[in-house]
Short mmCIF file of C-alpha atoms in Angstrom, two decimals:
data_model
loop_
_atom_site.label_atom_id
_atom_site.label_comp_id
_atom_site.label_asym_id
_atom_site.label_seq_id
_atom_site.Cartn_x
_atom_site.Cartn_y
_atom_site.Cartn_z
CA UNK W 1 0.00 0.00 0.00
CA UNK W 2 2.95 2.66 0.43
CA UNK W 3 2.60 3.20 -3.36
CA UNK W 4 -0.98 4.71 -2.76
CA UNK W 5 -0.54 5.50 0.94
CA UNK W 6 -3.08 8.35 1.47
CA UNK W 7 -5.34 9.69 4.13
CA UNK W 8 -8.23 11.45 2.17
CA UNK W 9 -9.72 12.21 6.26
CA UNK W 10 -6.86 14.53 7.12
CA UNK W 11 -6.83 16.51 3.42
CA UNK W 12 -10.13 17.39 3.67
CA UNK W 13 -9.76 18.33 7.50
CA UNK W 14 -6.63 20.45 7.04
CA UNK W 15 -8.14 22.06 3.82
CA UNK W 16 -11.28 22.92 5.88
CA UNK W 17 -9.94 23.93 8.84
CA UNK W 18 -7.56 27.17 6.67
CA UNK W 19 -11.04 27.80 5.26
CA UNK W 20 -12.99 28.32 8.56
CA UNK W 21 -9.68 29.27 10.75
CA UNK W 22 -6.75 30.67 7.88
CA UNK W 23 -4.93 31.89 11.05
CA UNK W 24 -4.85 28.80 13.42
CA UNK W 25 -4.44 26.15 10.33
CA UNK W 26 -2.71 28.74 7.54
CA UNK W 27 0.60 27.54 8.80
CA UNK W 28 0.11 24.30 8.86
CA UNK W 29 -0.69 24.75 5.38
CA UNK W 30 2.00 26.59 4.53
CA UNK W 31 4.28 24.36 5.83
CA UNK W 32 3.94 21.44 3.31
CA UNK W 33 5.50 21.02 0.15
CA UNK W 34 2.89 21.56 -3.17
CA UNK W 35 3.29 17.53 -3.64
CA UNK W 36 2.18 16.50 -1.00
CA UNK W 37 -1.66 15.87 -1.85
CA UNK W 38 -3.04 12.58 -3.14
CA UNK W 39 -6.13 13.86 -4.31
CA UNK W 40 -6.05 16.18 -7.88
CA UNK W 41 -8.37 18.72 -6.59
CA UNK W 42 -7.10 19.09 -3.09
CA UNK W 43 -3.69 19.86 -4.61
CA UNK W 44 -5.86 22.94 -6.64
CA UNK W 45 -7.51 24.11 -3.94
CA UNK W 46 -4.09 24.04 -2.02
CA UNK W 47 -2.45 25.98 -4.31
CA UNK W 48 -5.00 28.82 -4.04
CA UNK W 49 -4.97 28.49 -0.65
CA UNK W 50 -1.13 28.94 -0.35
CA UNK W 51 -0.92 31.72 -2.89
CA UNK W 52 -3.72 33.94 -1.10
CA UNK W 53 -1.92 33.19 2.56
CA UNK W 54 1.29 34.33 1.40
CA UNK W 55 -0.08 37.02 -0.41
CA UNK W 56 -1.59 38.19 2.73
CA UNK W 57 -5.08 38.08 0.85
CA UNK W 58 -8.38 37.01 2.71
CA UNK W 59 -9.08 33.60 2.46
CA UNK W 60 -13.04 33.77 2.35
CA UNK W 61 -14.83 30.91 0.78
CA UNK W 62 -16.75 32.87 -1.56
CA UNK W 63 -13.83 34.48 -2.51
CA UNK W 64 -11.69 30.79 -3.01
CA UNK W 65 -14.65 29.69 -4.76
CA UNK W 66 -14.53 32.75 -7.54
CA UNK W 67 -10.55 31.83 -7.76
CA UNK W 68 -11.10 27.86 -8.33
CA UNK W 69 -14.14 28.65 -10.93
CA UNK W 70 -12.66 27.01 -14.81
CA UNK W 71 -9.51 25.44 -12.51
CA UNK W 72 -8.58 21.97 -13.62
CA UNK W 73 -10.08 19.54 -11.69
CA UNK W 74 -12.61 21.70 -10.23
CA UNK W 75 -15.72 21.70 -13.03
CA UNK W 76 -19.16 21.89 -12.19
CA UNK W 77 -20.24 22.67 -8.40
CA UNK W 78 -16.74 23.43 -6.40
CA UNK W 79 -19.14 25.36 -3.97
CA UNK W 80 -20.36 22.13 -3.11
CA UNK W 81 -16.92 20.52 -2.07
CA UNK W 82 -15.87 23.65 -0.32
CA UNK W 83 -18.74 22.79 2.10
CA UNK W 84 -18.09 19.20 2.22
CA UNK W 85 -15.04 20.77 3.24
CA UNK W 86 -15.48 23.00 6.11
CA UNK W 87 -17.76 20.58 7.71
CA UNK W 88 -14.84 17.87 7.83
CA UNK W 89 -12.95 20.62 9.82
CA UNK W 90 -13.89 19.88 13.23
CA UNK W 91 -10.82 20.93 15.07
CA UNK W 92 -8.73 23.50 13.12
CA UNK W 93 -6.05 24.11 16.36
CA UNK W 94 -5.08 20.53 15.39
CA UNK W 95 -3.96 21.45 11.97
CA UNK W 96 -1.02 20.64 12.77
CA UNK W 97 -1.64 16.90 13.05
CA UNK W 98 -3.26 16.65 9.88
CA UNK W 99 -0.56 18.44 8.10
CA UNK W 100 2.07 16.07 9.69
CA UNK W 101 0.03 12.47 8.53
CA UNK W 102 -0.55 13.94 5.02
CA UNK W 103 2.98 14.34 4.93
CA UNK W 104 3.92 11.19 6.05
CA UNK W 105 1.38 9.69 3.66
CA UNK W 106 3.49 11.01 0.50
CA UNK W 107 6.89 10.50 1.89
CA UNK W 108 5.51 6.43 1.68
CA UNK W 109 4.13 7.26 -1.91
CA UNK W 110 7.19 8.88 -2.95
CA UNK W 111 9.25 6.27 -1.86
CA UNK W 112 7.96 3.94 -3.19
CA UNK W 113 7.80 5.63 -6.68
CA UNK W 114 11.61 6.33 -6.38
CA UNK W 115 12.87 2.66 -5.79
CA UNK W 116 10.34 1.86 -8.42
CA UNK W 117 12.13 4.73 -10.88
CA UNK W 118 15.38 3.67 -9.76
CA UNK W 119 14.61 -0.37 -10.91
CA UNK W 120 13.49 0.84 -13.97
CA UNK W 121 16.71 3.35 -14.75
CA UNK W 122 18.97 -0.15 -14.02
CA UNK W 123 16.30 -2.26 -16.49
CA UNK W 124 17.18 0.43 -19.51
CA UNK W 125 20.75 0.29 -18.37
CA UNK W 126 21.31 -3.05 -18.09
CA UNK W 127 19.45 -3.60 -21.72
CA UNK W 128 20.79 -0.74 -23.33
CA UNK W 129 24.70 -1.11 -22.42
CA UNK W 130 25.23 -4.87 -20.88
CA UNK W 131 25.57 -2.58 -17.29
CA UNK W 132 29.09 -1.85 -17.74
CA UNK W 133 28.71 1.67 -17.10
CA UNK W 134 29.22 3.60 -13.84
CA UNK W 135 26.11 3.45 -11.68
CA UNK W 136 27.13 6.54 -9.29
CA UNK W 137 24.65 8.61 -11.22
CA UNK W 138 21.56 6.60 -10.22
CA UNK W 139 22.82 6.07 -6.77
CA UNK W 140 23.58 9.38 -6.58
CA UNK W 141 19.86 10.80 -7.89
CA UNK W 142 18.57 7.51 -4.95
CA UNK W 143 20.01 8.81 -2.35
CA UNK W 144 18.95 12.52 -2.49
CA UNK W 145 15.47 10.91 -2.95
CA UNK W 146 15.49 9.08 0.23
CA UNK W 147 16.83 12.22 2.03
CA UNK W 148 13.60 13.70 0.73
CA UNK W 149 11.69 11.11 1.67
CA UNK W 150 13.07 11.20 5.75
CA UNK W 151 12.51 15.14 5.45
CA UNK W 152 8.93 14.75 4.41
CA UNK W 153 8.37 11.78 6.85
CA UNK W 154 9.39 13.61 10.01
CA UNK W 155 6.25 15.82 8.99
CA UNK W 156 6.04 19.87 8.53
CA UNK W 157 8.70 20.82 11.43
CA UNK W 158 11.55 20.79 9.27
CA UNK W 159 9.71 23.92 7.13
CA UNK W 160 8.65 25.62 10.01
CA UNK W 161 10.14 29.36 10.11
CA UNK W 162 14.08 28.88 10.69
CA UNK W 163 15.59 29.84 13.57
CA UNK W 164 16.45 33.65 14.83
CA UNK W 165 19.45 35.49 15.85
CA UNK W 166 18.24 34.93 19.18
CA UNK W 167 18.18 31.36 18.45
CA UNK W 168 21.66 31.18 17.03
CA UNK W 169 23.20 33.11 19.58
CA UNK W 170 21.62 31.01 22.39
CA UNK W 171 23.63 27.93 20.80
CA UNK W 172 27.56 27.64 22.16
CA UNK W 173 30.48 28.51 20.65
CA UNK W 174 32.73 25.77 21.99
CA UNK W 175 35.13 24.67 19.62
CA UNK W 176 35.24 21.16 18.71
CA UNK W 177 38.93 21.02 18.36
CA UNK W 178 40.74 18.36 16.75
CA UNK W 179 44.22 20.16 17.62
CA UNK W 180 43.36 22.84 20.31
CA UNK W 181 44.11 26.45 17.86
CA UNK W 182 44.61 24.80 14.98
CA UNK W 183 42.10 22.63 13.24
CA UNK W 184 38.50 21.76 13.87
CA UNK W 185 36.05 18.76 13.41
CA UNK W 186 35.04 19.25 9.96
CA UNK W 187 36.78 21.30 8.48
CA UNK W 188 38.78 21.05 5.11
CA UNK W 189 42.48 22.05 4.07
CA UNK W 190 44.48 22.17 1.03
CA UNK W 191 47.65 21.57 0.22
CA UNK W 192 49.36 22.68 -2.27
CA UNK W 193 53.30 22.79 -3.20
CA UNK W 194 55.34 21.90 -6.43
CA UNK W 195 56.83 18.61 -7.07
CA UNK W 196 59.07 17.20 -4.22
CA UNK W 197 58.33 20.36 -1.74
CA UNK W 198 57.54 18.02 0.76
CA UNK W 199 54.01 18.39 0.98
CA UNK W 200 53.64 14.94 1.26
CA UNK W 201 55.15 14.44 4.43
CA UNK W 202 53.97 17.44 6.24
CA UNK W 203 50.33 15.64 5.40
CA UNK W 204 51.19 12.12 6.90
CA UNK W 205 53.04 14.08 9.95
CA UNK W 206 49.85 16.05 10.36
CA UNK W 207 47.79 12.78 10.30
CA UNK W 208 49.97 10.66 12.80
CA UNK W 209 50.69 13.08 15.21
CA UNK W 210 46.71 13.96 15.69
CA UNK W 211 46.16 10.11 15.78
CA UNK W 212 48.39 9.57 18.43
CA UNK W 213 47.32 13.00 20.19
CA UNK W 214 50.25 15.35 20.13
CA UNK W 215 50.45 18.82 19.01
CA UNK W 216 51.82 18.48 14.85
CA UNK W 217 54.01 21.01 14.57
CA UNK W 218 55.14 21.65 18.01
CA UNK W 219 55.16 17.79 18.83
CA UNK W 220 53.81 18.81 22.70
CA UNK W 221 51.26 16.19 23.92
CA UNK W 222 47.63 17.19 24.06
CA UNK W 223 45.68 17.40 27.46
CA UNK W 224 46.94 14.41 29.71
CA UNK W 225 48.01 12.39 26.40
CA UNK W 226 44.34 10.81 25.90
CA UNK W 227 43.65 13.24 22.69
CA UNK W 228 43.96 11.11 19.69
CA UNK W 229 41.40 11.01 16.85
CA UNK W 230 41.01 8.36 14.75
CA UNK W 231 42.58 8.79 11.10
CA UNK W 232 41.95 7.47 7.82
CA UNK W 233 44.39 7.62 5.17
CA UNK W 234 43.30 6.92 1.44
CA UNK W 235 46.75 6.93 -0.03
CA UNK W 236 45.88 7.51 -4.04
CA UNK W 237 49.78 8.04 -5.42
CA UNK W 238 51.19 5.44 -3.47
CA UNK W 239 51.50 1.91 -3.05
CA UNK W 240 51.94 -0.37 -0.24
CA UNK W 241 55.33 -0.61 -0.23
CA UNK W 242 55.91 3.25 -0.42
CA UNK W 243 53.67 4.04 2.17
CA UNK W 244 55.02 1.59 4.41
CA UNK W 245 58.86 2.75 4.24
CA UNK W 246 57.05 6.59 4.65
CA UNK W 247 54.86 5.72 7.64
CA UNK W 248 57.42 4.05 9.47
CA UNK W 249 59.82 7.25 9.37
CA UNK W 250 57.10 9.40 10.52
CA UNK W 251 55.75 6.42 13.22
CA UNK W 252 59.27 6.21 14.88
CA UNK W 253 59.61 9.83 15.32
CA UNK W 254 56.10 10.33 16.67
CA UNK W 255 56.82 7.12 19.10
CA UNK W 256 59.72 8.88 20.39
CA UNK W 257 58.04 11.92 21.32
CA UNK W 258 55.54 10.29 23.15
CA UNK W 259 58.06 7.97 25.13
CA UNK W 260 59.94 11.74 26.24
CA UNK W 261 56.48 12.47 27.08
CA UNK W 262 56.25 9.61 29.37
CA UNK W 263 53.63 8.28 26.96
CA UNK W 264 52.96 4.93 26.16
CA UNK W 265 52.95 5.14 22.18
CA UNK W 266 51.76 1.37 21.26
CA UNK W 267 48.11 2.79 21.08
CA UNK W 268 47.45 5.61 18.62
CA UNK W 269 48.80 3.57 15.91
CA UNK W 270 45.76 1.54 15.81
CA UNK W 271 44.13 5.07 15.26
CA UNK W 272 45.53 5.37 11.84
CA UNK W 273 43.34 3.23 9.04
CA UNK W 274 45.11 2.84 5.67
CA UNK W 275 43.93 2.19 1.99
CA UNK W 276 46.20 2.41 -0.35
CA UNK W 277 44.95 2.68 -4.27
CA UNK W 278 48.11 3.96 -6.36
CA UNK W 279 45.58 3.55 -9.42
CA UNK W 280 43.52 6.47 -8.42
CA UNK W 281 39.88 6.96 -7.30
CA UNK W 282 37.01 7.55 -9.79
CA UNK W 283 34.58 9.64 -7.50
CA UNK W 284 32.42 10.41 -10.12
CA UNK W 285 31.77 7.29 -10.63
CA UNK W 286 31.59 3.75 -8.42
CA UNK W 287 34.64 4.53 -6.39
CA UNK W 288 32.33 6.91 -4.62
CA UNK W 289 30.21 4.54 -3.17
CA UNK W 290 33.16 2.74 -2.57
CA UNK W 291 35.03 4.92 -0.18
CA UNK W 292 31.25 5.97 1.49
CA UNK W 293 31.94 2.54 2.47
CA UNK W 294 35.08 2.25 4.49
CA UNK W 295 34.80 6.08 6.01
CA UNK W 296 31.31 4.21 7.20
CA UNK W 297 33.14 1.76 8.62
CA UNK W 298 36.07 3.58 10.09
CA UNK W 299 34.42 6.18 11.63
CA UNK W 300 37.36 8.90 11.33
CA UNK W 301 38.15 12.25 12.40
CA UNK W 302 39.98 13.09 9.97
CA UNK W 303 39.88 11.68 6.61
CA UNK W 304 43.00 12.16 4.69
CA UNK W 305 43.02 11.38 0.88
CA UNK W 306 44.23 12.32 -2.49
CA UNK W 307 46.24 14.01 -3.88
CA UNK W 308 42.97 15.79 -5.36
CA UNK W 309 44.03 15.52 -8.98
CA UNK W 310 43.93 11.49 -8.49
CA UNK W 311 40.34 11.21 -7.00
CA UNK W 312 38.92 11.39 -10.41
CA UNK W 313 39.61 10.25 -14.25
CA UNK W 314 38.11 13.31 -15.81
CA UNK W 315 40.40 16.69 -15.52
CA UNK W 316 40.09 18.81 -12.40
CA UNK W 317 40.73 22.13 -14.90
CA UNK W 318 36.83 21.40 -15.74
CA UNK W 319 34.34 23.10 -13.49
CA UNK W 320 31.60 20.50 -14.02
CA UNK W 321 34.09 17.50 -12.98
CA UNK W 322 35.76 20.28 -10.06
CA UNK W 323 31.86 21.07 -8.92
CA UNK W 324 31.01 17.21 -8.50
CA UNK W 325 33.67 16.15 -7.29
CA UNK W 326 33.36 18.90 -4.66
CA UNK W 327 29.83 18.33 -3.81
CA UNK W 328 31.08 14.64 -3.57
CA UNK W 329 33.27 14.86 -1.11
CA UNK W 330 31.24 17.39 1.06
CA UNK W 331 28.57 14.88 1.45
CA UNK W 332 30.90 12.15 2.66
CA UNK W 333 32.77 15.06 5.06
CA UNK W 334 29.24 16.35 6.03
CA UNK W 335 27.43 13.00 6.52
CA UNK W 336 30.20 11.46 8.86
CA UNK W 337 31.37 14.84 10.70
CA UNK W 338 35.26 14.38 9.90
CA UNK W 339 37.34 16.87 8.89
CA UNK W 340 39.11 16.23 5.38
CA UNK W 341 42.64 17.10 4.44
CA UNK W 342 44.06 16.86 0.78
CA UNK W 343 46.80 17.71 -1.41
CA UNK W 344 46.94 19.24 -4.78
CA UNK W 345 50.01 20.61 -6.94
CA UNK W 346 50.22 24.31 -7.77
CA UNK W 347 49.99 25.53 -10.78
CA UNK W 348 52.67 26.54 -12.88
CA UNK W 349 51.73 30.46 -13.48
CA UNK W 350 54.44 32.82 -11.86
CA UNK W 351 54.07 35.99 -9.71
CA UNK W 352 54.48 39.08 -11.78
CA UNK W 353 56.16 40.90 -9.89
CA UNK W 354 58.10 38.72 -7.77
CA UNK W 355 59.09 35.49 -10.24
CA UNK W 356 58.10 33.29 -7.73
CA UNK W 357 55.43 30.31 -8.35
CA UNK W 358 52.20 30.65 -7.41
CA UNK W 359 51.01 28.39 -4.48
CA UNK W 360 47.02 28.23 -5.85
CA UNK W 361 46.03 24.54 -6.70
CA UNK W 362 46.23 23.60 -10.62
CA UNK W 363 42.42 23.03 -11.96
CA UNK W 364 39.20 24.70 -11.36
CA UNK W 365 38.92 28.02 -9.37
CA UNK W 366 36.73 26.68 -7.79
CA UNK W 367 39.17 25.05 -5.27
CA UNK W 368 40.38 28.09 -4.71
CA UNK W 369 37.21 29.18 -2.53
CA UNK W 370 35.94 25.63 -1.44
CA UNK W 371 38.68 24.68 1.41
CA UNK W 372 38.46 26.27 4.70
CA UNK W 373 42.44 26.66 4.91
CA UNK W 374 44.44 26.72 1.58
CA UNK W 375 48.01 26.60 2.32
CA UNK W 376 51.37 26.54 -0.08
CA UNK W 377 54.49 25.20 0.88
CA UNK W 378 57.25 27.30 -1.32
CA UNK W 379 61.39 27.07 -0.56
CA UNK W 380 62.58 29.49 1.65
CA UNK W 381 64.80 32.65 0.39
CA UNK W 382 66.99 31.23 3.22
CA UNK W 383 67.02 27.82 1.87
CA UNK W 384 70.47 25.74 1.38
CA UNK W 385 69.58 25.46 -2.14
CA UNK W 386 69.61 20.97 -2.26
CA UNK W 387 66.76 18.68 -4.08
CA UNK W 388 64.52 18.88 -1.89
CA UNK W 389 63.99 22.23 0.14
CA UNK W 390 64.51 22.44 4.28
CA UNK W 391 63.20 25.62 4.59
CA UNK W 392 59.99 26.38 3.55
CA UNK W 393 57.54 29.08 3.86
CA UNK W 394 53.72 28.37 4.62
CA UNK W 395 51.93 30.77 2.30
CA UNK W 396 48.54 30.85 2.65
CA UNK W 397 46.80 31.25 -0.87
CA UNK W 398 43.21 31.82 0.46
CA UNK W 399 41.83 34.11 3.43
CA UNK W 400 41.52 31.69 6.34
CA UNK W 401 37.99 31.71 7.69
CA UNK W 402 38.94 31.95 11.30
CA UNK W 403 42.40 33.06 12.64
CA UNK W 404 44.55 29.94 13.50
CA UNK W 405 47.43 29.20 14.64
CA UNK W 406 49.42 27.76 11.73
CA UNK W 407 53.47 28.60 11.43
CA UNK W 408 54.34 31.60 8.80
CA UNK W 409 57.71 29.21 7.88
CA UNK W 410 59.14 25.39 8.37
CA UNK W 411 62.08 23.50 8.68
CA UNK W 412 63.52 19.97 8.44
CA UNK W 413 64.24 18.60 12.10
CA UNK W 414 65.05 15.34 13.95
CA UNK W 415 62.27 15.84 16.64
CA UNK W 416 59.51 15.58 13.81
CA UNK W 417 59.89 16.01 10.15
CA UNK W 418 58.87 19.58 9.72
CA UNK W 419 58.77 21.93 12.86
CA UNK W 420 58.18 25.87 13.18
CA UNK W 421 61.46 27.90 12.14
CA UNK W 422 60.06 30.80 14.43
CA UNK W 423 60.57 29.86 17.68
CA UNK W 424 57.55 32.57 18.90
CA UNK W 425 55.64 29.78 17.64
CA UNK W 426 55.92 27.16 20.52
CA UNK W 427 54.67 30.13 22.75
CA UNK W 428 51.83 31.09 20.81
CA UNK W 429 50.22 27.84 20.35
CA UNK W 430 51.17 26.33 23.91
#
């Protein structure tokens, strides 16, 4: 029955009720989406209704019957239903109520429509191509479908009026802090650097020294030791074999801080999840369901993966493939509350005025404005000049939403890998 779920009782009651009481019931009214209604002409007559309340026009039967006069649906004696109506409203304070079950009523019927449309799009698939293509776009269109569906089933609260300054304000404005000053639950930063910069291992220092709960640049330990997070790493340049020889560098180094700590370090590396697909990620396409999957099953914090260029096959330089694959991630990031950290080279274009690279991610602008911290790592005018640079400046290539505490410059050390050049830094963020 959910494909014809309807409760013809609680239309008519609700429809009545605005008639007789537009002030007690109008908001209920108002409050429910235009497809809501199983039956053809209360879906005309709620239309009127909705476009005199908002209006701010009376809503007089006499005047609703002149409107619905030559309306589809509505030929011969609407005058007659209007009554039929008003005397099904017996109780228009509980508006409300009825508003709620017709809503529940169409979240069944839409439902069920939508698993029925989505059977159908896999039929025409399956016949039409063998079903060798991707199936992220009907997944994709399924999914916002069911969120519709639990919006409209939890009834009209969810389009009541939103909430006021005085209701935001009332809320707190505790941070929840993955690193105390420095990086929050949920929030997003990019990476960016040329080739070799080190960007890289700045990235898996960031992610093992949160996992095992010390500070990552200053290498302190944070609160009494007990403030790891849980990590996932989706290593998409790498293999198994190169992430291994990395991770062990950067494990040793964190182990030994926690041991001068008076730490035991044997726990936080059961904090760090790895997958490792040196292949690349498609997620426009099934590799999106795929790592929905194990960030589902990890539960992390912080979800590290990329480098962004590798988490599709299409080019990044498009806006199309740079908006989706955006809006992609952002759902994962959103739906599991972790905060997401990626990489991405710079481009090649050159400062002007200065010669020097510029730090802003190659591909769409539109990374330029998505991340909440966009940071560039370039060599240091005080640099010794080898391969690979030990002095580095930390450029930030976007306005940082909220002041942080990240270092202005960085430098090869044997405590960790990268630590603060300016030693004003171990001050500021103790």
């Amino acid at each position: 029955m959910s494909d014809d779920a309807y409760d013809l009782g609680a239309e008519q009651a609700l429809l009545g009720s605005v008639l007789l009481a537009p002030e007690t019931a109008g908001p209920a009214l108002l409050g429910l989406p235009a497809d809501v209604w199983w039956h053809p002409r209360h879906a005309t007559l709620a239309a009127v209704l909705t476009e005199r309340l908002r209006a701010g026009e009376p809503v007089d039967p006499q005047v609703v019957l002149a409107a619905l006069i030559g309306r589809r649906g509505f030929d011969g004696n609407p005058g007659v239903h209007l009554h039929t109506l008003m005397q099904s409203a017996w109780t228009p304070t509980l508006a409300d109520n009825y508003a709620h079950r017709i809503a529940r009523c169409a979240a069944r019927r839409n439902l069920s429509a939508s698993l029925l449309y989505t059977r159908q799009q896999l039929n025409e698939s399956w016949l039409n191509g063998g079903g060798d293509e991707s199936i992220a776009r009907v997944t994709a269109e399924l999914r916002a479908r069911l969120d519709t569906a639990d919006r409209l089933d939890a009834g009209v609260e969810l389009d009541q009026p939103s909430p006021s300054l005085d209701d935001l304000l009332a809320g707190t404005d505790e941070y929840d802090w993955l690193v105390p000053g420095l990086f929050e639950r949920g929030e997003r930063l990019l990476l960016t650097g040329g080739e070799g910069g080190g960007k890289s291992w700045l990235i898996r220092q960031l992610a093992a020294c949160m996992a095992a709960g010390v500070h990552p640049f200053t290498g302190a330990i944070l609160g009494r030791g007990d403030q790891g997070v849980r990590v996932l790493i989706v290593d998409c340049e790498n293999n198994a074999r190169q992430s291994r020889r990395a991770f062990r560098r950067i494990a040793e180094r964190v182990d030994e801080v926690l041991r001068g700590a008076q730490v035991h370090p044997a726990a936080w590396r059961e904090r760090v999840r790895f997958e490792t697909r040196p292949e690349g990620l498609d997620l426009l396409g099934d590799d999106a369901a795929w790592l929905e999957r194990k960030v589902a099953a990890n539960s992390p914090d912080l979800l590290v993966c990329g480098p962004l260029y590798r988490l599709t096959s299409r080019s990044v330089a498009d806006e199309d493939t740079a908006r989706q694959l955006i809006a992609t991630l952002d759902g994962i990031r959103v739906r599991y509350g972790c905060a997401l950290v990626t990489e991405a080279h710079a481009g090649h274009e050159k400062d002007p005025i200065t010669g020097d690279r510029k730090l802003r991610p190659a591909g769409s602008s539109l990374f330029l404005r998505w991340p909440e911290f966009g940071f560039g790592m370039a060599r240091a005018k005080g640099d010794p000049g080898e391969e690979h640079p030990k002095l580095v400046d930390v450029v930030a290539w976007r306005g940082s939403r909220e002041e942080r505490q990240w270092p202005a410059q960085l430098q090869h050390s044997l405590y960790l890998p990268w630590m603060p050049a300016d030693e004003s830094y171990y001050e500021e963020a103790a």
